[in-house]
Short mmCIF file of C-alpha atoms and ligand atoms in Angstrom, two decimals:
data_model
loop_
_atom_site.label_atom_id
_atom_site.label_comp_id
_atom_site.label_asym_id
_atom_site.label_seq_id
_atom_site.Cartn_x
_atom_site.Cartn_y
_atom_site.Cartn_z
CA MET A 1 48.76 68.52 80.89
CA LYS A 2 51.98 70.16 82.01
CA LYS A 3 52.89 71.04 78.45
CA LEU A 4 49.66 73.00 78.04
CA ALA A 5 50.52 75.21 80.98
CA ILE A 6 53.51 76.50 79.05
CA LEU A 7 51.32 77.97 76.31
CA PRO A 8 49.90 80.95 78.22
CA ILE A 9 53.35 81.72 79.57
CA ALA A 10 54.80 81.65 76.07
CA ALA A 11 51.99 83.91 74.87
CA LEU A 12 52.70 86.34 77.70
CA ILE A 13 56.39 86.45 76.88
CA GLY A 14 55.52 87.02 73.23
CA LEU A 15 53.27 89.90 74.19
CA LEU A 16 55.94 91.49 76.35
CA PHE A 17 58.41 91.12 73.50
CA LEU A 18 56.04 92.86 71.07
CA GLN A 19 55.56 95.75 73.46
CA ALA A 20 59.29 96.14 73.87
CA ASN A 21 59.58 96.46 70.09
CA PRO A 22 57.25 99.27 69.10
CA LYS A 23 56.21 100.04 65.53
CA PRO A 24 58.98 100.92 63.11
CA GLU A 25 59.75 104.61 62.75
CA ALA A 26 57.75 106.52 60.17
CA ASP A 27 60.86 107.07 58.08
CA THR A 28 61.35 103.35 57.50
CA VAL A 29 61.81 103.16 53.77
CA LEU A 30 60.56 99.61 53.45
CA ALA A 31 57.30 100.47 55.07
CA PHE A 32 55.32 97.49 53.81
CA HIS A 33 55.04 95.93 57.16
CA PRO A 34 51.64 94.95 58.54
CA GLU A 35 52.09 97.53 61.28
CA ALA A 36 53.19 100.30 58.91
CA PRO A 37 51.47 99.87 55.55
CA ALA A 38 51.81 103.50 54.53
CA LEU A 39 54.20 104.77 51.88
CA PRO A 40 56.87 107.19 53.12
CA ALA A 41 55.43 110.72 52.79
CA GLU A 42 57.99 111.95 50.27
CA VAL A 43 57.34 108.92 48.06
CA LYS A 44 53.61 109.35 48.34
CA ALA A 45 53.82 113.01 47.34
CA ILE A 46 55.67 112.14 44.13
CA VAL A 47 53.40 109.22 43.32
CA GLN A 48 50.29 111.36 43.84
CA GLN A 49 51.53 113.92 41.34
CA LYS A 50 53.17 111.76 38.72
CA CYS A 51 51.86 108.20 38.85
CA TYR A 52 48.61 107.86 40.74
CA GLY A 53 46.34 109.24 38.01
CA CYS A 54 46.78 106.11 35.90
CA HIS A 55 47.65 103.64 38.62
CA ASN A 56 44.81 103.60 41.12
CA ALA A 57 41.89 101.33 41.87
CA ASN A 58 39.44 103.51 39.89
CA SER A 59 41.73 104.42 37.03
CA LYS A 60 40.19 104.63 33.58
CA ASN A 61 43.56 103.63 32.20
CA GLU A 62 42.80 99.91 32.24
CA LYS A 63 46.27 98.86 31.13
CA GLY A 64 47.96 101.00 33.72
CA LYS A 65 45.59 99.87 36.44
CA ALA A 66 46.12 96.22 35.60
CA LYS A 67 49.90 96.60 35.81
CA LEU A 68 50.09 98.68 38.96
CA ASP A 69 47.54 99.89 41.50
CA TRP A 70 49.05 102.01 44.25
CA ASP A 71 45.98 101.53 46.43
CA ALA A 72 46.44 97.76 46.30
CA LEU A 73 50.17 98.16 46.75
CA GLU A 74 49.72 100.04 49.99
CA ALA A 75 47.49 97.28 51.33
CA ALA A 76 49.59 94.46 49.92
CA LYS A 77 51.52 91.84 51.82
CA LYS A 78 55.24 92.40 51.86
CA SER A 79 56.12 89.78 49.25
CA LYS A 80 53.61 91.21 46.79
CA ALA A 81 54.66 94.76 47.50
CA LEU A 82 58.30 93.87 46.94
CA ALA A 83 57.44 92.34 43.56
CA SER A 84 55.69 95.57 42.54
CA MET A 85 58.60 97.62 43.81
CA GLY A 86 60.89 95.55 41.60
CA LYS A 87 58.75 96.46 38.58
CA ILE A 88 58.78 100.10 39.59
CA LYS A 89 62.55 100.01 39.85
CA GLU A 90 62.71 98.63 36.31
CA THR A 91 60.56 101.43 34.90
CA LEU A 92 62.76 103.97 36.71
CA GLU A 93 65.90 102.45 35.23
CA GLU A 94 64.34 102.54 31.79
CA GLY A 95 62.86 105.99 32.35
CA SER A 96 59.68 104.56 30.85
CA MET A 97 57.17 106.01 33.32
CA PRO A 98 55.12 108.09 32.94
CA PRO A 99 54.79 106.92 29.31
CA ALA A 100 56.56 109.13 26.75
CA LYS A 101 53.34 109.61 24.77
CA PHE A 102 51.62 111.00 27.84
CA LEU A 103 54.54 113.30 28.58
CA GLU A 104 54.25 114.85 25.13
CA SER A 105 51.02 116.52 26.18
CA ASN A 106 51.85 116.65 29.91
CA PRO A 107 55.51 117.61 30.14
CA ASP A 108 55.07 118.78 33.74
CA LYS A 109 54.43 115.16 34.76
CA LYS A 110 57.95 114.09 33.93
CA LEU A 111 59.88 112.90 36.97
CA THR A 112 62.68 115.26 37.94
CA ALA A 113 66.06 113.63 38.54
CA GLU A 114 65.58 114.10 42.26
CA GLU A 115 62.12 112.57 42.25
CA ALA A 116 63.36 109.60 40.25
CA ALA A 117 66.20 109.16 42.74
CA THR A 118 63.81 109.25 45.69
CA LEU A 119 61.55 106.65 44.09
CA MET A 120 64.56 104.56 43.18
CA GLN A 121 65.89 104.60 46.72
CA TRP A 122 62.50 103.61 48.05
CA SER A 123 61.90 100.89 45.47
CA THR A 124 65.24 99.29 46.24
CA GLY A 125 64.66 99.56 49.98
CA LYS A 126 67.62 101.85 50.53
CA LYS A 127 67.64 104.79 52.84
CA LYS A 128 68.68 108.18 51.61
C1 HEC B 201 49.38 108.33 31.62
C2 HEC B 201 49.23 107.18 32.43
C3 HEC B 201 50.38 106.70 33.26
C4 HEC B 201 51.12 107.39 34.19
C5 HEC B 201 50.99 108.84 34.58
C6 HEC B 201 52.04 106.44 34.76
N1 HEC B 201 51.87 105.21 34.19
FE1 HEC B 201 52.84 103.50 34.69
N2 HEC B 201 51.80 102.48 33.25
C7 HEC B 201 50.87 103.04 32.40
C8 HEC B 201 50.45 102.04 31.44
C9 HEC B 201 49.44 102.25 30.32
C10 HEC B 201 51.15 100.86 31.74
C11 HEC B 201 51.11 99.53 31.01
C12 HEC B 201 52.17 99.57 29.96
C13 HEC B 201 52.21 98.34 29.13
O1 HEC B 201 51.63 97.33 29.49
O2 HEC B 201 52.88 98.40 28.08
C14 HEC B 201 51.99 101.16 32.90
C15 HEC B 201 52.80 100.25 33.53
C16 HEC B 201 53.54 100.51 34.66
C17 HEC B 201 54.29 99.53 35.40
C18 HEC B 201 54.35 98.04 35.10
C19 HEC B 201 55.51 97.75 34.20
C20 HEC B 201 55.60 96.28 33.90
O3 HEC B 201 56.36 95.94 32.97
O4 HEC B 201 54.96 95.46 34.54
C21 HEC B 201 54.91 100.18 36.42
C22 HEC B 201 55.81 99.56 37.48
C23 HEC B 201 54.56 101.58 36.31
N3 HEC B 201 53.72 101.75 35.24
C24 HEC B 201 55.02 102.57 37.15
C25 HEC B 201 54.69 103.92 37.04
C26 HEC B 201 55.28 104.95 37.85
C27 HEC B 201 56.32 104.72 38.92
C28 HEC B 201 54.71 106.13 37.46
C29 HEC B 201 55.01 107.50 37.98
C30 HEC B 201 56.35 107.94 37.96
C31 HEC B 201 53.77 105.82 36.39
N4 HEC B 201 53.80 104.47 36.16
C32 HEC B 201 52.98 106.75 35.74
C33 HEC B 201 50.38 104.32 32.46
C34 HEC B 201 50.87 105.33 33.27
#
């Protein structure tokens, strides 16, 4: 019986600990934490313009949607999100996204060097 009495005390200490450690700052690059599932604003802005059209839950680009869905990524658990970020890093290294064919008719969708660097920093979890 005595052991059981420890449980509520442990829970209380846990609660106090959580309150002493508030949510991570909004500028946390690795924001895929249950308490901060949002993408950093600067990353989101680039993704919206250059990637989201093909990679969202309602995308008509079935291949693109199957490979990457930013909506799912934002809601994903950390391990899953990190796996996607690894893939994103690869495409940035290769310069393969958006696809070259698409860029032929939509040259304005090409990532600028700065945008690519921002995405790269985010996808590798590094701060600027
Ligand atoms: C015009 C549509 C389109 C746009 C815009 C686009 N993609 Fe893609 N993406 C695709 C398609 C199609 C595939 C699947 C390619 C394949 O399977 O060969 C893909 C695949 C991927 C993959 C998965 C690669 C793999 O090997 O698993 C990643 C990561 C990705 N895209 C990231 C991005 C990023 C980052 C952007 C924005 C900078 C972007 N995409 C913009 C169409 C697009």
